[in-house]
Amino acid sequence: MVGVDEALLASRAEMLALHSPYQFLRELPLDVQQERFGTGAARRFAAEPHAEVLAMTAGSGQWLVQQLAWDSEYFGTPTYRLFTGLFADDAAPADLAAAAATLREQLTARGPFYAFSVVPAEDIALLQALTGGGWRLVETRLNLHCPTDAATLPPPSPVRLARPDEAAHIGRVSATARNPYDRFHADPWFGPERGDAFLARYAEAAVSGSFADAVLVPDEPGLPVDSFLAIGDLRADAEALGMGFSRVLLTAVGPLNRGWHLRLTAETVRRARELGFEQVMMTTQATNRAVFRTCEKLGFRLGATSHVLACHFS
């Protein structure tokens, strides 16, 4: 098992700190965030399942790449996530771009694959290396947060938890409310039908409790369920950081439930407040103006921006 180079790790520490989903919350200890999500995560990377530390062939550096088992099985294609690249501060941009191109070639030599990376907007060197090496931009994300004690909430709306027997229906709502700017629809490798099918499966799994702690749906008499919001309570992060969090994992609103994105999000914040959580986190695309309006009304704030890049061979 190849470990990470400590000197390269030190040179990238500032950028690695930005991998924390909470790095904009100044009240949280930076050293704990760095250990959990940044340099600590990079140092532990080689011990993760299906993880590889690959040497850069052009210039001095390392790529941290992990094959995702569930995604690979679902799509029938080896699917990789590039956690980051490690390189010296004075690494030549041309060398880094050549290294990113060679990484694509190395993965291509294994056969068909799909790879993506979520890169903080501040990490210009890595972004330019990947785009210079043939990786393409597929999504720009805004990472938002709402302090529950400062939220501006409307009167309560009638909501309930989605029932297990509604999983297939919730999946259809997710597939039908297509967002052309999420990475599963913006990236032509997936195609519209495969993107729809994946998000339907994701929503069904949320209702079944595979990874979500709650899925809220409207509970208004006579109103059909044509919207939902899946919530994850980040208890492990809360224990490590000393602050409670909920995250909006996935949400969709069909034409029969117009206006319910605001109401479901408001009830998510209200639920977090009642549970004693200090923050609700949400990630959306930089193109999603309807979500901006909801967030502004409720008191969400912009925390950070990131970019999703991808490449493939098939």
Coordinates of C-alpha atoms in Angstrom, one line a residue:
M1 CA 0.0 0.0 0.0
V2 CA 1.5 3.3 -1.1
G3 CA 1.1 6.1 1.4
V4 CA 0.9 9.9 0.8
D5 CA 4.1 12.0 0.6
E6 CA 4.2 14.1 3.8
A7 CA 6.0 16.9 2.2
L8 CA 3.5 17.2 -0.6
L9 CA 0.7 16.9 2.0
A10 CA 2.1 19.9 3.8
S11 CA 2.3 21.9 0.6
R12 CA -1.4 21.3 -0.1
A13 CA -2.6 21.7 3.5
E14 CA -4.3 25.1 2.8
M15 CA -6.3 23.7 -0.1
L16 CA -7.1 20.4 1.7
A17 CA -8.7 22.3 4.5
L18 CA -11.3 23.5 2.1
H19 CA -12.6 20.0 1.7
S20 CA -14.4 20.4 5.0
P21 CA -18.1 21.0 4.3
Y22 CA -18.1 23.3 7.3
Q23 CA -14.9 25.3 6.6
F24 CA -16.9 28.5 6.5
L25 CA -18.3 28.1 10.0
R26 CA -15.7 30.1 11.9
E27 CA -16.9 28.9 15.3
L28 CA -15.7 25.3 14.5
P29 CA -12.1 24.4 15.3
L30 CA -10.0 24.4 12.2
D31 CA -7.6 21.7 13.4
V32 CA -10.4 19.3 13.9
Q33 CA -11.9 20.0 10.5
Q34 CA -8.4 19.6 8.9
E35 CA -7.9 16.2 10.6
R36 CA -11.4 14.9 9.7
F37 CA -11.8 16.2 6.1
G38 CA -8.5 17.6 4.9
T39 CA -4.9 16.5 5.6
G40 CA -6.1 13.8 8.0
A41 CA -8.5 12.4 5.4
A42 CA -5.7 12.5 2.8
R43 CA -3.3 10.8 5.1
R44 CA -5.8 8.0 5.8
F45 CA -6.8 7.7 2.2
A46 CA -4.8 4.7 1.2
A47 CA -6.5 2.7 3.9
E48 CA -10.0 3.3 2.4
P49 CA -11.7 0.5 0.5
H50 CA -10.6 0.4 -3.2
A51 CA -8.4 3.5 -2.8
E52 CA -5.2 4.1 -4.6
V53 CA -2.3 6.6 -4.3
L54 CA -1.0 6.9 -7.8
A55 CA 2.3 8.6 -8.7
M56 CA 2.1 11.5 -11.2
T57 CA 4.1 10.5 -14.2
A58 CA 4.7 14.1 -15.3
G59 CA 6.3 16.1 -12.5
S60 CA 6.5 15.2 -8.8
G61 CA 3.1 14.5 -7.2
Q62 CA 0.4 12.0 -6.3
W63 CA -3.2 11.4 -7.3
L64 CA -5.7 10.1 -4.6
V65 CA -8.2 8.0 -6.5
Q66 CA -11.0 5.7 -5.1
Q67 CA -13.2 3.3 -7.0
L68 CA -16.8 3.6 -5.7
A69 CA -18.2 0.1 -5.3
W70 CA -21.9 1.0 -5.3
D71 CA -21.7 3.4 -8.3
S72 CA -19.6 1.0 -10.3
E73 CA -22.1 -1.8 -9.8
Y74 CA -25.1 0.4 -10.5
F75 CA -23.7 1.9 -13.7
G76 CA -22.0 -1.3 -14.8
T77 CA -18.8 0.7 -15.3
P78 CA -15.8 1.2 -12.9
T79 CA -16.5 4.6 -11.4
Y80 CA -13.8 6.6 -9.6
R81 CA -13.7 9.7 -7.4
L82 CA -10.5 11.7 -7.5
F83 CA -10.2 13.1 -4.0
T84 CA -7.4 15.5 -4.9
G85 CA -3.9 15.8 -6.2
L86 CA -0.8 16.3 -4.1
F87 CA 2.0 18.4 -5.6
A88 CA 4.5 21.1 -4.6
D89 CA 3.7 24.8 -4.5
D90 CA 6.1 25.5 -7.4
A91 CA 4.8 22.7 -9.6
A92 CA 4.7 23.9 -13.2
P93 CA 1.2 24.2 -14.6
A94 CA 2.2 22.5 -17.8
D95 CA 3.5 19.5 -15.8
L96 CA 0.3 19.3 -13.8
A97 CA -1.9 19.4 -16.9
A98 CA 0.3 16.7 -18.5
A99 CA -0.1 14.6 -15.3
A100 CA -3.9 15.0 -15.4
A101 CA -3.9 13.8 -19.0
T102 CA -1.7 10.8 -18.1
L103 CA -4.1 9.9 -15.3
R104 CA -6.9 9.7 -17.8
E105 CA -4.7 7.5 -20.0
Q106 CA -3.9 5.2 -17.1
L107 CA -7.6 4.7 -16.3
T108 CA -8.4 4.3 -20.0
A109 CA -5.8 1.5 -20.2
R110 CA -7.9 -0.5 -17.6
G111 CA -11.0 -0.3 -19.9
P112 CA -14.2 1.7 -19.8
F113 CA -14.5 4.0 -16.8
Y114 CA -16.1 7.1 -15.4
A115 CA -14.2 9.5 -13.0
F116 CA -15.2 12.7 -11.3
S117 CA -13.8 15.1 -8.8
V118 CA -15.4 17.8 -6.5
V119 CA -12.9 20.6 -6.3
P120 CA -13.1 23.7 -4.1
A121 CA -13.3 26.9 -6.2
E122 CA -10.2 28.2 -4.5
D123 CA -8.0 25.3 -5.7
I124 CA -7.1 27.0 -9.0
A125 CA -3.9 24.9 -9.5
L126 CA -5.9 21.7 -9.4
L127 CA -8.8 23.0 -11.5
Q128 CA -6.4 24.3 -14.2
A129 CA -4.5 21.0 -14.2
L130 CA -7.6 18.9 -14.7
T131 CA -9.2 21.1 -17.3
G132 CA -5.8 21.3 -19.1
G133 CA -5.6 17.6 -19.0
G134 CA -8.9 17.0 -20.6
W135 CA -11.3 16.8 -17.6
R136 CA -14.5 18.8 -18.3
L137 CA -16.6 21.0 -16.0
V138 CA -20.1 19.5 -15.4
E139 CA -21.5 21.3 -12.4
T140 CA -20.8 24.4 -10.2
R141 CA -22.2 24.0 -6.7
L142 CA -23.1 26.5 -4.1
N143 CA -22.8 25.2 -0.5
L144 CA -25.4 26.9 1.6
H145 CA -26.1 26.9 5.4
C146 CA -28.9 28.1 7.6
P147 CA -28.3 28.9 11.3
T148 CA -31.5 27.5 12.8
D149 CA -31.6 30.1 15.6
A150 CA -31.6 32.9 13.0
A151 CA -33.9 31.4 10.4
T152 CA -37.0 33.3 9.2
L153 CA -39.7 30.7 9.1
P154 CA -43.2 30.9 7.8
P155 CA -46.1 29.4 9.7
P156 CA -45.8 25.6 10.0
S157 CA -46.9 23.5 7.0
P158 CA -48.6 20.1 7.3
V159 CA -45.9 17.5 6.5
R160 CA -45.3 13.9 7.4
L161 CA -42.7 11.2 6.8
A162 CA -42.8 9.3 3.6
R163 CA -44.1 5.7 4.1
P164 CA -42.0 2.8 2.8
D165 CA -44.8 1.8 0.4
E166 CA -44.4 5.2 -1.3
A167 CA -40.7 4.6 -2.3
A168 CA -41.5 3.9 -5.9
H169 CA -43.8 6.9 -6.2
I170 CA -41.2 9.2 -4.6
G171 CA -38.7 7.8 -7.1
R172 CA -40.9 8.7 -10.0
V173 CA -41.3 12.3 -8.6
S174 CA -37.5 12.5 -8.4
A175 CA -37.1 11.3 -12.0
T176 CA -39.8 13.5 -13.5
A177 CA -38.6 16.7 -11.9
R178 CA -35.5 16.8 -14.0
N179 CA -32.8 19.4 -13.3
P180 CA -30.7 19.8 -16.4
Y181 CA -27.8 21.3 -14.4
D182 CA -27.2 18.6 -11.8
R183 CA -24.1 16.5 -12.7
F184 CA -26.2 13.4 -13.6
H185 CA -28.0 15.4 -16.4
A186 CA -25.3 18.0 -17.3
D187 CA -22.8 15.3 -18.0
P188 CA -23.5 13.6 -21.4
W189 CA -21.9 10.4 -20.2
F190 CA -25.0 9.6 -18.2
G191 CA -27.7 10.7 -20.7
P192 CA -31.1 11.9 -19.6
E193 CA -32.7 8.5 -19.1
R194 CA -29.8 7.1 -17.1
G195 CA -29.7 10.3 -15.0
D196 CA -33.4 10.0 -14.3
A197 CA -33.1 6.4 -13.4
F198 CA -30.3 7.0 -11.0
L199 CA -32.1 9.8 -9.1
A200 CA -35.2 7.7 -8.9
R201 CA -33.2 4.9 -7.3
Y202 CA -31.5 7.4 -5.0
A203 CA -34.9 8.7 -3.8
E204 CA -36.2 5.2 -3.3
A205 CA -33.2 4.4 -1.2
A206 CA -33.8 7.5 0.9
V207 CA -37.4 6.5 1.6
S208 CA -36.2 3.0 2.6
G209 CA -33.8 4.5 5.1
S210 CA -30.7 3.3 3.4
F211 CA -28.9 6.6 4.0
A212 CA -31.5 9.3 4.9
D213 CA -32.8 9.9 8.4
A214 CA -36.1 11.4 7.2
V215 CA -38.0 12.1 4.0
L216 CA -40.7 14.8 4.3
V217 CA -43.8 15.0 2.1
P218 CA -46.8 17.2 2.1
D219 CA -49.7 16.1 4.4
E220 CA -52.4 18.5 3.2
P221 CA -55.9 17.0 2.8
G222 CA -56.8 16.5 -0.8
L223 CA -53.3 17.3 -2.1
P224 CA -51.4 14.5 -3.9
V225 CA -47.8 13.9 -3.0
D226 CA -45.8 15.3 -5.8
S227 CA -42.8 16.6 -3.8
F228 CA -40.4 15.4 -1.2
L229 CA -37.3 16.4 0.7
A230 CA -34.7 13.9 2.0
I231 CA -32.7 14.8 5.2
G232 CA -29.5 13.4 6.6
D233 CA -28.6 14.1 10.2
L234 CA -24.9 14.3 10.3
R235 CA -24.4 12.9 13.8
A236 CA -20.9 11.6 13.4
D237 CA -19.8 15.1 12.3
A238 CA -21.8 16.6 15.1
E239 CA -20.0 14.5 17.7
A240 CA -16.6 15.3 16.2
L241 CA -17.2 19.1 15.8
G242 CA -19.5 19.8 18.8
M243 CA -22.3 21.2 16.6
G244 CA -25.5 19.6 15.3
F245 CA -26.3 19.5 11.6
S246 CA -29.0 18.4 9.2
R247 CA -28.3 18.2 5.4
V248 CA -30.8 18.4 2.6
L249 CA -29.8 15.4 0.6
L250 CA -32.3 15.5 -2.3
T251 CA -35.4 17.3 -3.1
A252 CA -37.9 17.5 -6.0
V253 CA -41.1 19.3 -6.6
G254 CA -43.6 18.3 -9.3
P255 CA -46.3 20.5 -10.9
L256 CA -49.0 19.4 -8.5
N257 CA -47.0 20.7 -5.5
R258 CA -45.9 24.2 -6.7
G259 CA -44.6 26.2 -3.8
W260 CA -43.7 23.2 -1.7
H261 CA -40.0 23.5 -2.0
L262 CA -40.1 26.5 0.4
R263 CA -42.5 24.8 2.7
L264 CA -40.6 21.5 2.9
T265 CA -37.3 23.3 3.4
A266 CA -38.8 25.5 6.1
E267 CA -40.1 22.4 7.9
T268 CA -36.6 20.9 7.6
V269 CA -35.1 23.9 9.4
R270 CA -37.9 23.7 12.0
R271 CA -37.2 20.0 12.5
A272 CA -33.5 20.7 13.0
R273 CA -34.2 23.5 15.5
E274 CA -36.5 21.2 17.5
L275 CA -33.8 18.5 17.5
G276 CA -31.3 21.1 18.9
F277 CA -29.2 21.2 15.7
E278 CA -27.5 24.5 15.0
Q279 CA -27.2 24.3 11.2
V280 CA -29.0 23.0 8.1
M281 CA -26.8 22.5 5.1
M282 CA -27.8 22.5 1.5
T283 CA -25.9 22.2 -1.8
T284 CA -27.4 23.4 -5.1
Q285 CA -26.3 24.3 -8.6
A286 CA -25.2 27.9 -9.3
T287 CA -27.9 28.0 -11.9
N288 CA -30.8 27.1 -9.5
R289 CA -32.4 30.5 -9.1
A290 CA -35.7 29.1 -7.7
V291 CA -33.7 27.6 -4.8
F292 CA -31.9 30.9 -4.3
R293 CA -35.2 32.6 -3.7
T294 CA -36.3 29.9 -1.2
C295 CA -33.0 30.2 0.7
E296 CA -33.0 33.9 0.8
K297 CA -36.5 33.9 2.4
L298 CA -35.5 31.4 5.0
G299 CA -32.2 32.9 6.0
F300 CA -29.7 30.6 4.3
R301 CA -26.2 31.9 3.7
L302 CA -23.6 31.1 1.1
G303 CA -20.7 29.3 2.6
A304 CA -18.5 28.0 -0.3
T305 CA -18.4 27.2 -4.0
S306 CA -17.1 24.1 -5.6
H307 CA -16.8 22.6 -9.1
V308 CA -17.5 19.1 -10.3
L309 CA -15.2 17.9 -13.2
A310 CA -15.3 14.5 -14.9
C311 CA -13.8 12.4 -17.6
H312 CA -14.6 8.9 -19.0
F313 CA -13.8 6.3 -21.6
S314 CA -16.5 4.0 -22.9

